[in-house]
Coordinates of C-alpha atoms and ligand atoms in Angstrom, one line a residue:
X1 CA -0.2 0.0 -0.2
X2 CA 1.3 3.6 -0.8
X3 CA 2.0 5.5 2.1
X4 CA 2.5 9.2 2.9
X5 CA 5.9 10.8 3.5
X6 CA 5.2 11.0 7.2
X7 CA 4.1 7.3 7.7
X8 CA 7.4 6.2 7.1
X9 CA 9.2 9.0 8.9
X10 CA 11.4 9.3 12.0
X11 CA 10.8 12.4 13.9
X12 CA 13.2 13.8 16.2
X13 CA 11.8 16.4 18.9
X14 CA 14.1 19.4 19.7
X15 CA 13.5 21.5 22.6
X16 CA 15.4 24.5 21.4
X17 CA 15.9 25.8 24.5
X18 CA 18.0 23.2 25.6
X19 CA 19.7 21.9 22.3
X20 CA 22.3 24.0 21.6
X21 CA 23.4 27.7 22.6
X22 CA 24.8 29.7 19.7
X23 CA 25.5 33.0 21.3
X24 CA 25.8 32.5 25.1
X25 CA 23.0 33.6 26.7
X26 CA 22.5 30.3 28.4
X27 CA 19.5 29.1 25.9
X28 CA 19.5 27.0 23.1
X29 CA 18.6 28.6 19.9
X30 CA 17.9 28.5 16.2
X31 CA 21.4 29.4 15.2
X32 CA 22.2 26.4 17.2
X33 CA 20.0 24.0 15.8
X34 CA 20.9 25.1 12.3
X35 CA 24.7 24.0 13.1
X36 CA 23.6 20.5 14.2
X37 CA 21.6 19.7 11.3
X38 CA 24.5 17.6 9.8
X39 CA 24.3 15.5 13.1
X40 CA 20.9 14.9 12.9
X41 CA 21.2 14.0 9.1
X42 CA 24.1 11.3 10.0
X43 CA 21.5 10.2 12.7
X44 CA 19.1 9.4 10.0
X45 CA 16.0 11.1 10.7
X46 CA 13.3 12.8 8.4
X47 CA 11.7 14.9 9.9
X48 CA 12.0 17.8 13.3
X49 CA 9.4 18.5 15.5
X50 CA 10.0 21.8 17.2
X51 CA 8.2 22.5 20.3
X52 CA 7.0 26.2 20.4
X53 CA 9.8 28.5 19.4
X54 CA 6.9 31.6 18.9
X55 CA 7.3 35.0 20.7
X56 CA 6.3 33.7 24.4
X57 CA 6.9 35.1 28.0
X58 CA 8.2 31.3 28.5
X59 CA 5.7 31.0 31.5
X60 CA 5.3 27.5 29.9
X61 CA 8.5 27.6 28.0
X62 CA 6.6 28.6 24.8
X63 CA 3.3 26.6 25.1
X64 CA 2.2 30.2 26.2
X65 CA 2.3 31.6 22.9
X66 CA 2.2 35.7 22.5
X67 CA 2.6 36.2 18.9
X68 CA 1.8 33.2 16.7
X69 CA 3.7 34.9 13.6
X70 CA 7.1 35.2 14.9
X71 CA 9.8 33.5 16.4
X72 CA 10.8 34.4 20.1
X73 CA 13.8 36.6 19.9
X74 CA 15.8 34.3 22.8
X75 CA 15.9 31.9 19.5
X76 CA 16.3 34.1 16.6
X77 CA 14.5 35.7 14.1
X78 CA 12.0 34.7 11.5
X79 CA 14.8 34.9 9.0
X80 CA 16.8 32.5 10.7
X81 CA 13.8 30.5 11.2
X82 CA 13.6 30.2 7.4
X83 CA 17.0 29.7 6.5
X84 CA 16.9 26.5 9.0
X85 CA 14.0 25.5 7.1
X86 CA 15.4 25.7 3.7
X87 CA 18.7 23.9 4.9
X88 CA 16.9 21.1 6.3
X89 CA 14.7 20.9 3.2
X90 CA 18.1 20.9 1.3
X91 CA 19.0 18.0 3.5
X92 CA 15.8 15.9 2.9
X93 CA 14.9 16.8 6.5
X94 CA 11.1 18.0 6.9
X95 CA 10.2 20.4 9.8
X96 CA 6.9 20.4 11.7
X97 CA 5.6 23.1 14.2
X98 CA 3.9 23.1 17.6
X99 CA 0.7 24.7 17.7
X100 CA -1.0 25.6 20.7
X101 CA -4.4 26.2 20.1
X102 CA -6.3 25.3 23.3
X103 CA -4.8 28.6 24.8
X104 CA -2.5 31.5 24.3
X105 CA -0.7 33.7 26.5
X106 CA -2.2 36.5 28.3
X107 CA 0.2 38.8 26.3
X108 CA -1.2 37.8 23.2
X109 CA -2.7 40.7 21.2
X110 CA -5.8 39.0 21.1
X111 CA -5.9 38.7 24.8
X112 CA -4.6 42.1 25.9
X113 CA -7.6 43.6 23.4
X114 CA -10.1 40.9 24.8
X115 CA -9.6 41.9 28.5
X116 CA -10.2 45.8 27.9
X117 CA -14.1 45.9 27.9
X118 CA -16.7 43.3 27.0
X119 CA -17.5 44.9 23.8
X120 CA -14.2 44.5 22.4
X121 CA -14.2 42.7 18.9
X122 CA -11.5 40.5 20.7
X123 CA -13.9 39.6 23.8
X124 CA -15.2 36.6 22.7
X125 CA -11.8 34.8 21.7
X126 CA -11.8 34.0 25.1
X127 CA -14.1 32.3 27.7
X128 CA -15.4 34.8 30.2
X129 CA -17.9 34.2 32.7
X130 CA -19.7 36.3 35.2
X131 CA -18.8 35.6 39.2
X132 CA -21.1 33.8 41.0
X133 CA -23.5 35.6 43.3
X134 CA -21.2 35.8 46.2
X135 CA -18.4 36.9 43.8
X136 CA -16.7 33.4 43.8
X137 CA -15.3 31.8 40.7
X138 CA -18.0 30.3 38.2
X139 CA -17.4 26.7 38.9
X140 CA -14.7 24.9 41.0
X141 CA -12.1 23.5 38.6
X142 CA -8.8 23.6 39.5
X143 CA -6.2 24.5 37.3
X144 CA -3.3 21.8 36.0
X145 CA -0.6 24.3 37.4
X146 CA -2.4 24.9 40.5
X147 CA -1.2 28.5 40.8
X148 CA -2.5 31.2 42.8
X149 CA -5.8 29.7 45.1
X150 CA -5.5 26.8 42.7
X151 CA -8.7 27.7 40.4
X152 CA -9.0 27.3 36.9
X153 CA -10.7 30.9 37.0
X154 CA -8.9 34.1 37.0
X155 CA -10.8 37.4 38.1
X156 CA -10.0 40.4 35.9
X157 CA -11.0 43.6 37.2
X158 CA -11.3 45.9 34.3
X159 CA -14.6 43.8 33.2
X160 CA -15.6 42.3 36.6
X161 CA -15.7 38.6 35.1
X162 CA -13.5 35.6 35.4
X163 CA -11.5 34.0 32.1
X164 CA -11.1 30.4 32.1
X165 CA -7.3 28.9 32.1
X166 CA -6.9 25.1 32.5
X167 CA -3.2 25.5 32.6
X168 CA -0.9 28.8 34.1
X169 CA -2.6 31.9 34.9
X170 CA -1.0 33.7 32.3
X171 CA -2.4 31.2 29.8
X172 CA -6.0 31.6 29.0
X173 CA -8.3 29.4 26.9
X174 CA -9.3 30.3 23.3
X175 CA -12.7 30.4 22.6
X176 CA -13.5 27.6 19.7
X177 CA -17.1 28.6 20.0
X178 CA -16.7 31.8 18.3
X179 CA -15.9 31.6 14.4
X180 CA -13.9 34.5 14.1
X181 CA -11.3 33.0 16.4
X182 CA -11.8 30.0 14.5
X183 CA -10.9 31.9 11.2
X184 CA -8.0 34.0 12.9
X185 CA -6.3 30.4 13.8
X186 CA -6.8 29.0 10.4
X187 CA -5.4 32.0 8.7
X188 CA -2.3 31.8 10.9
X189 CA -1.7 27.7 10.3
X190 CA -2.2 28.4 6.6
X191 CA 0.7 31.1 6.7
X192 CA 2.9 28.5 8.0
X193 CA 2.2 26.2 5.7
X194 CA 2.2 28.9 2.8
X195 CA 6.1 29.5 4.2
X196 CA 6.8 25.7 3.8
X197 CA 6.5 24.0 7.2
X198 CA 5.5 20.3 6.3
X199 CA 3.1 19.9 9.4
X200 CA 1.8 20.5 13.0
X201 CA 1.7 18.9 16.1
X202 CA -1.5 20.0 17.8
X203 CA -0.8 20.3 21.6
X204 CA -3.6 19.2 23.9
X205 CA -6.0 18.8 20.7
X206 CA -8.5 17.0 22.7
X207 CA -9.5 20.2 24.9
X208 CA -10.5 22.6 22.7
X209 CA -14.0 21.7 23.4
X210 CA -15.3 22.9 26.9
X211 CA -18.9 21.6 28.4
X212 CA -21.9 23.9 28.1
X213 CA -22.9 25.8 31.1
X214 CA -19.2 24.9 32.6
X215 CA -20.9 22.4 35.7
X216 CA -18.9 21.7 38.5
X217 CA -16.9 18.7 38.6
X218 CA -18.1 15.6 41.0
X219 CA -14.6 14.4 41.5
X220 CA -13.0 14.3 44.6
X221 CA -10.1 16.4 45.5
X222 CA -6.7 15.0 45.7
X223 CA -6.0 15.4 49.5
X224 CA -2.6 15.7 48.8
X225 CA -2.4 18.4 45.9
X226 CA -5.8 20.1 45.1
X227 CA -6.4 23.5 47.1
X228 CA -9.1 25.2 48.6
X229 CA -11.8 23.1 46.9
X230 CA -10.6 23.8 43.6
X231 CA -10.3 20.0 41.9
X232 CA -8.1 19.3 38.9
X233 CA -10.3 17.4 36.7
X234 CA -9.2 16.6 33.3
X235 CA -12.3 14.8 32.0
X236 CA -14.6 18.2 32.3
X237 CA -12.4 19.9 29.3
X238 CA -11.0 16.4 27.4
X239 CA -13.0 14.8 24.4
X240 CA -16.2 16.8 25.0
X241 CA -19.5 16.3 22.6
X242 CA -18.6 18.4 19.8
X243 CA -14.6 18.3 19.6
X244 CA -15.1 16.5 16.1
X245 CA -17.1 19.0 15.0
X246 CA -14.0 21.6 15.9
X247 CA -11.4 19.2 14.5
X248 CA -13.3 18.3 11.0
X249 CA -13.7 22.3 10.9
X250 CA -10.0 22.9 11.0
X251 CA -9.3 20.0 8.5
X252 CA -11.8 21.5 6.3
X253 CA -10.4 25.0 6.3
X254 CA -6.9 24.1 6.6
X255 CA -5.3 20.7 6.4
X256 CA -7.6 19.5 3.4
X257 CA -6.1 22.2 1.3
X258 CA -2.5 20.9 1.7
X259 CA -2.0 17.2 0.7
X260 CA 1.5 17.2 1.9
X261 CA 0.8 18.6 5.4
X262 CA 0.7 16.5 8.1
X263 CA -1.0 16.4 11.6
X264 CA -0.3 14.7 14.9
X265 CA -2.4 15.4 18.1
X266 CA -1.2 15.3 21.2
X267 CA -3.9 14.7 23.6
X268 CA -5.2 12.9 26.9
X269 CA -8.0 10.6 26.4
X270 CA -7.1 8.7 23.2
X271 CA -7.1 5.3 23.3
X272 CA -6.8 2.4 21.0
X273 CA -10.7 2.2 21.3
X274 CA -11.5 5.8 20.5
X275 CA -8.6 6.4 18.2
X276 CA -10.4 5.7 15.0
X277 CA -13.0 8.4 15.5
X278 CA -10.0 11.0 15.9
X279 CA -7.5 9.8 13.1
X280 CA -9.0 7.1 10.8
X281 CA -8.8 9.0 7.3
X282 CA -12.4 8.8 7.0
X283 CA -13.0 11.0 9.8
X284 CA -11.2 14.0 7.8
X285 CA -9.7 15.5 11.2
X286 CA -6.3 14.7 11.9
X287 CA -3.8 12.0 10.7
X288 CA -2.1 10.7 13.7
X289 CA -2.1 11.2 17.6
X290 CA 0.5 10.0 20.1
X291 CA -0.9 7.9 23.2
X292 CA -0.2 8.1 26.7
X293 CA -1.0 4.4 27.5
X294 CA 2.6 3.5 27.8
X295 CA 4.7 6.8 28.4
X296 CA 3.3 9.2 31.1
X297 CA 5.4 10.8 33.5
X298 CA 2.5 10.0 35.8
X299 CA 2.2 6.4 35.3
X300 CA 4.5 3.3 36.4
X301 CA 6.9 2.2 34.0
X302 CA 5.0 -0.3 32.0
X303 CA 5.2 -4.0 32.5
X304 CA 6.1 -6.3 29.8
X305 CA 2.5 -7.6 29.6
X306 CA 1.3 -4.3 29.5
X307 CA 3.8 -3.7 26.3
X308 CA 2.2 -6.7 24.6
X309 CA -1.6 -5.5 25.2
X310 CA -1.1 -2.0 24.2
X311 CA 0.9 -2.7 21.2
X312 CA -1.4 -5.0 20.0
X313 CA -4.5 -3.1 20.6
X314 CA -2.5 0.2 18.8
X315 CA -1.9 -2.1 16.1
X316 CA -5.2 -3.7 15.9
X317 CA -6.5 -0.1 15.0
X318 CA -4.5 0.1 12.1
X319 CA -7.3 -1.9 10.5
X320 CA -9.5 1.1 10.8
X321 CA -6.7 3.0 8.8
X322 CA -5.3 4.8 12.3
X323 CA -1.5 5.3 12.1
X324 CA -0.1 5.5 15.5
X325 CA 2.5 7.6 16.9
X326 CA 4.7 5.7 19.4
X327 CA 7.1 7.6 21.8
X328 CA 8.8 6.5 25.3
X329 CA 9.9 10.0 26.2
X330 CA 9.5 13.8 25.2
X331 CA 9.8 16.9 27.1
X332 CA 6.7 16.2 29.4
X333 CA 8.3 13.1 30.7
X334 CA 10.8 11.1 32.3
X335 CA 14.1 10.2 30.6
X336 CA 13.3 6.6 29.0
X337 CA 16.6 5.3 30.0
X338 CA 16.0 5.9 33.6
X339 CA 12.7 5.1 33.8
X340 CA 12.0 2.1 31.6
X341 CA 15.5 1.0 31.2
X342 CA 18.6 0.9 33.5
X343 CA 20.3 3.8 33.8
X344 CA 23.5 2.3 35.8
X345 CA 25.2 -1.1 34.8
X346 CA 23.2 -1.5 31.8
X347 CA 22.5 1.8 30.5
X348 CA 23.8 1.5 27.1
X349 CA 22.4 -2.0 26.4
X350 CA 18.6 -1.0 27.8
X351 CA 18.9 2.5 25.7
X352 CA 19.4 0.5 22.6
X353 CA 16.5 -2.2 23.5
X354 CA 14.2 0.7 24.1
X355 CA 15.2 2.1 20.8
X356 CA 14.1 -1.3 19.2
X357 CA 11.1 -1.3 20.6
X358 CA 10.0 1.9 19.8
X359 CA 11.7 2.3 16.3
X360 CA 10.0 -1.4 15.1
X361 CA 6.5 -0.8 16.8
X362 CA 3.6 0.0 14.2
X363 CA 3.1 3.4 13.0
X364 CA 5.5 6.6 13.5
X365 CA 8.2 6.9 16.0
X366 CA 9.2 10.1 17.7
X367 CA 12.7 10.5 19.3
X368 CA 13.3 12.9 21.9
X369 CA 17.0 14.8 21.7
X370 CA 19.3 13.0 23.9
X371 CA 18.1 9.4 23.7
X372 CA 20.3 8.8 21.3
X373 CA 23.2 9.2 23.6
X374 CA 21.3 7.7 26.5
X375 CA 20.6 10.6 28.5
X376 CA 19.4 10.0 31.9
X377 CA 17.4 11.6 34.5
X378 CA 18.9 14.4 36.9
X379 CA 19.3 14.5 40.6
X380 CA 17.3 17.7 41.9
X381 CA 18.3 18.5 45.5
X382 CA 16.2 22.0 45.5
X383 CA 13.1 23.0 44.5
X384 CA 15.1 26.6 43.1
X385 CA 16.7 24.4 40.8
X386 CA 13.2 23.6 39.1
X387 CA 11.2 25.6 36.0
X388 CA 8.4 23.1 35.3
X389 CA 5.0 24.7 36.3
X390 CA 3.8 21.3 37.3
X391 CA 6.6 20.5 39.6
X392 CA 6.3 24.1 41.0
X393 CA 2.4 23.9 41.5
X394 CA 2.7 20.5 43.2
X395 CA 5.5 21.0 45.5
X396 CA 3.9 24.6 47.0
X397 CA 0.5 22.6 47.0
X398 CA 2.4 19.9 48.9
X399 CA 4.0 22.3 51.3
X400 CA 1.0 24.3 52.0
X401 CA -0.9 21.0 53.1
X402 CA 2.0 20.4 55.7
X403 CA 4.4 18.3 53.3
X404 CA 8.0 18.9 54.5
X405 CA 10.0 20.1 51.7
X406 CA 12.3 17.0 51.8
X407 CA 8.5 15.0 51.4
X408 CA 7.6 17.3 48.8
X409 CA 11.1 17.1 46.7
X410 CA 11.1 13.5 47.2
X411 CA 7.7 13.5 45.4
X412 CA 8.0 15.9 42.3
X413 CA 11.5 15.4 41.6
X414 CA 11.5 12.2 39.8
X415 CA 8.4 13.0 38.3
X416 CA 9.6 16.6 37.1
X417 CA 9.5 17.2 33.2
X418 CA 12.9 18.9 34.0
X419 CA 14.3 15.7 33.8
X420 CA 13.9 15.4 30.1
X421 CA 14.3 19.2 29.6
X422 CA 18.0 19.4 31.2
X423 CA 20.5 20.8 28.3
X424 CA 21.9 18.3 25.3
X425 CA 25.1 17.1 26.2
X426 CA 27.8 17.7 23.2
X427 CA 30.9 17.0 24.7
X428 CA 32.8 17.1 28.1
X429 CA 33.9 20.5 28.2
X430 CA 32.1 23.2 30.9
X431 CA 28.3 22.8 30.5
X432 CA 28.5 19.8 28.5
X433 CA 29.3 22.1 25.3
X434 CA 25.7 23.1 25.3
X435 CA 26.3 27.0 26.1
X436 CA 29.1 29.2 27.1
X437 CA 26.9 31.0 29.4
X438 CA 25.2 30.0 32.6
X439 CA 22.4 27.3 31.4
X440 CA 18.9 28.2 31.9
X441 CA 18.2 25.0 33.7
X442 CA 20.9 22.6 35.2
X443 CA 22.8 20.5 33.7
X444 CA 23.1 16.7 34.4
X445 CA 26.2 16.6 36.5
X446 CA 27.0 13.1 34.6
X447 CA 27.8 15.0 31.1
X448 CA 31.5 14.4 31.5
X449 CA 30.9 10.8 30.9
X450 CA 27.8 10.9 28.7
X451 CA 28.0 13.2 25.9
X452 CA 27.7 13.2 22.3
X453 CA 31.4 13.4 21.3
X454 CA 32.3 10.6 23.8
X455 CA 29.5 8.1 22.7
X456 CA 30.8 8.3 19.1
X457 CA 33.8 7.3 19.9
X458 CA 32.7 4.2 22.3
X459 CA 32.9 0.9 21.0
X460 CA 29.3 0.3 22.2
X461 CA 28.0 3.8 20.8
X462 CA 24.1 4.6 21.3
X463 CA 24.2 7.0 18.5
X464 CA 26.0 4.6 16.3
X465 CA 23.3 1.7 16.9
X466 CA 20.4 4.4 16.3
X467 CA 22.2 4.7 13.1
X468 CA 21.8 1.4 12.3
X469 CA 18.1 1.1 13.1
X470 CA 16.9 4.2 11.6
X471 CA 18.6 2.8 8.2
X472 CA 16.9 -0.7 8.9
X473 CA 13.9 0.7 9.7
X474 CA 13.8 2.2 6.1
X475 CA 15.2 -0.7 4.3
X476 CA 12.6 -3.2 5.9
X477 CA 9.0 -2.8 4.7
X478 CA 8.1 -5.1 7.5
X479 CA 8.4 -2.3 10.0
X480 CA 5.8 0.0 8.2
X481 CA 3.9 -2.6 6.3
X482 CA 3.9 -5.5 8.7
X483 CA 1.4 -7.2 10.5
X484 CA 2.3 -7.9 14.6
X485 CA 2.2 -11.3 16.1
X486 CA 3.9 -11.6 20.0
X487 CA 5.3 -15.1 21.4
X488 CA 6.3 -16.4 24.8
X489 CA 3.1 -14.5 26.3
X490 CA 3.6 -16.3 29.0
X491 CA 7.0 -14.5 29.9
X492 CA 7.3 -11.2 32.1
X493 CA 10.7 -10.6 30.9
X494 CA 11.0 -11.2 27.5
X495 CA 9.4 -9.5 24.4
X496 CA 9.6 -11.4 21.6
X497 CA 7.3 -10.6 18.3
X498 CA 7.4 -10.9 14.5
X499 CA 6.6 -8.2 11.9
X500 CA 5.3 -9.7 8.6
X501 CA 4.6 -8.5 5.4
X502 CA 4.6 -10.6 2.0
X503 CA 8.4 -9.9 1.3
X504 CA 9.6 -10.7 4.7
X505 CA 9.3 -11.4 8.5
X506 CA 11.0 -9.6 11.3
X507 CA 11.6 -11.1 14.4
X508 CA 12.5 -9.1 17.5
X509 CA 13.8 -10.2 20.9
X510 CA 13.8 -8.5 23.7
X511 CA 15.1 -9.4 27.3
X512 CA 13.6 -6.5 29.2
X513 CA 15.5 -7.1 32.3
X514 CA 18.8 -7.5 34.4
X515 CA 18.8 -11.2 34.1
X516 CA 20.2 -13.7 32.0
X517 CA 17.3 -16.0 30.8
X518 CA 17.2 -19.1 29.0
X519 CA 14.3 -18.3 26.9
X520 CA 13.0 -21.2 24.8
X521 CA 11.5 -20.1 21.2
X522 CA 8.5 -22.0 19.8
X523 CA 9.2 -24.3 16.9
X524 CA 7.2 -22.3 14.4
X525 CA 10.0 -19.5 14.7
X526 CA 13.2 -21.9 15.7
X527 CA 12.5 -23.9 12.0
X528 CA 13.1 -21.2 9.9
X529 CA 16.7 -20.0 9.4
X530 CA 17.2 -16.1 10.2
X531 CA 19.3 -13.6 9.3
X532 CA 20.4 -11.5 12.5
X533 CA 20.8 -7.7 11.3
X534 CA 20.9 -6.0 14.6
X535 CA 22.2 -6.8 17.9
X536 CA 23.6 -4.8 21.3
X537 CA 25.3 -7.6 22.4
X538 CA 27.9 -8.0 19.7
X539 CA 29.7 -10.6 21.9
X540 CA 26.9 -13.2 21.4
X541 CA 26.6 -15.2 18.1
X542 CA 23.4 -15.0 16.2
X543 CA 21.4 -17.9 17.4
X544 CA 17.9 -18.4 18.4
X545 CA 18.5 -21.3 20.7
X546 CA 17.2 -20.6 24.2
X547 CA 20.1 -22.9 25.8
X548 CA 22.6 -20.0 25.3
X549 CA 20.9 -17.5 27.3
X550 CA 19.6 -14.1 26.6
X551 CA 22.2 -11.6 28.3
X552 CA 20.8 -8.8 30.5
X553 CA 18.9 -6.2 28.5
X554 CA 19.8 -7.9 25.3
X555 CA 18.0 -7.1 22.0
X556 CA 18.1 -8.9 18.7
X557 CA 16.7 -8.3 15.1
X558 CA 16.3 -10.9 12.8
X559 CA 14.9 -11.3 9.4
X560 CA 13.7 -14.2 7.1
Ligands
GLC1 C1 1.1 19.7 26.3 C2 2.5 20.0 26.1 C3 2.8 20.8 27.6 C4 2.2 21.8 28.0 C5 0.8 21.9 27.9 C6 0.0 23.1 28.3 O1 1.0 18.9 27.4 O2 3.6 19.0 25.7 O3 4.5 21.0 27.8 O4 2.6 22.0 29.1 O5 0.6 21.0 26.6 O6 0.5 23.8 26.8

């Protein structure tokens, strides 16, 4: 079956602020990214996903957009971006942009106008409600970042009304009920596509629709975190009835007019069961969506049984034309090798094993900067070292409720998004070669050992392994056209699966544990002769004999 460009693509997420600083101000920038395009080409990726680089007060690191038509001066200029886009395209690398359409910054001109008066032409771009009779907010919703009194509504004195902000106080929600707002957004999306960007990642796309009348949530408060009776309940604004009408309208007005544009949605609530309603081509909404079923900083690390179950359920959605998007970590999560692998003795092996699991899964794969060198979580000692809004909100809520700073740190530190957002490690010079200035976020002290330059010189280089893996993905149609079948489902440590298409069968064997395991494979696998095309244990001879024992975190890929 013919595939669109993006269905075969490997995406690479760039968190610009932490990638590479060209001017010594401590923040990554576009010129820094440009200088590293050759490295990305060598790695073998097909498309960059930029997290938001638009003008922004950076309350949520750019997810609070003040000007949807410009690049934040901290990162460069629009001209720099156009140059980067051209350079990337000339290397055969496409670029997709993050689009934050659920909310803007309060510094966006739309909001500055909106708050001026009730009859301002921009008033209805946002969601305004009068106070209750006693002056309190319109309902009991809490904001995700738990700032201020914890409410998701902020009172604005100028007009005596509250506006809704599901996230930070400085991130008011946009009003998708209002046609002029929709047209404004569509115009802006077309402007980026006309410039040549190849598509969009749509931030929290499942939350654009709010329930009529803004009813109170009935959810019980979380005793550790929720404040003043305001309860964080994502279900109130997630996948509300009417969300499909909005997404389809956007498709009709924008995406349908650009056949090569790709869209991937990010939003909680997407499951294999409901995905076909959003991302099957017949819905005419968006092309693909991430799922949080394996990778979410809030859930415990997945077990081998969960991995099989979830991948199989997602694979079955492909019968309906769904194209899933796989990832294990991103800027909202912990480092994958720390959370799902072993960042100690078997860091290299487990980083490679996770790479194989995500890069041979059905659908797309999204790599996050630093995975290709096995970067790990950071050990944070003090709350002052943190930047992430969730981390700060949760910490101060816990302390306000009587937790000691140590208890609160022990809870928030490992969950913090800052673990993934810490600067990239280029080499072992000061600040990991990320900046000559003062880095905006603490650099992981393990950079002298874990960095790109050192990794590429190492005989067991993780980067070199990714290069082989990404090449293998391109050359073997089973990866994007193959069926999925699991074997040895009785094992709680070993993952064995095949991907088969008419041309070939690919076999993946992964020992997701620190033990050596003599795994017997079924005769229907061992009776064939296989060619090993990838291993993270060069010291083992290719063999499917269980008697030899699979080494800790060993992963192998065979084809026939
Ligand atoms: C998405 C982003 C996250 C951001 C949030 C609000 O989940 O990935 O970083 O904080 O949306 O825009």
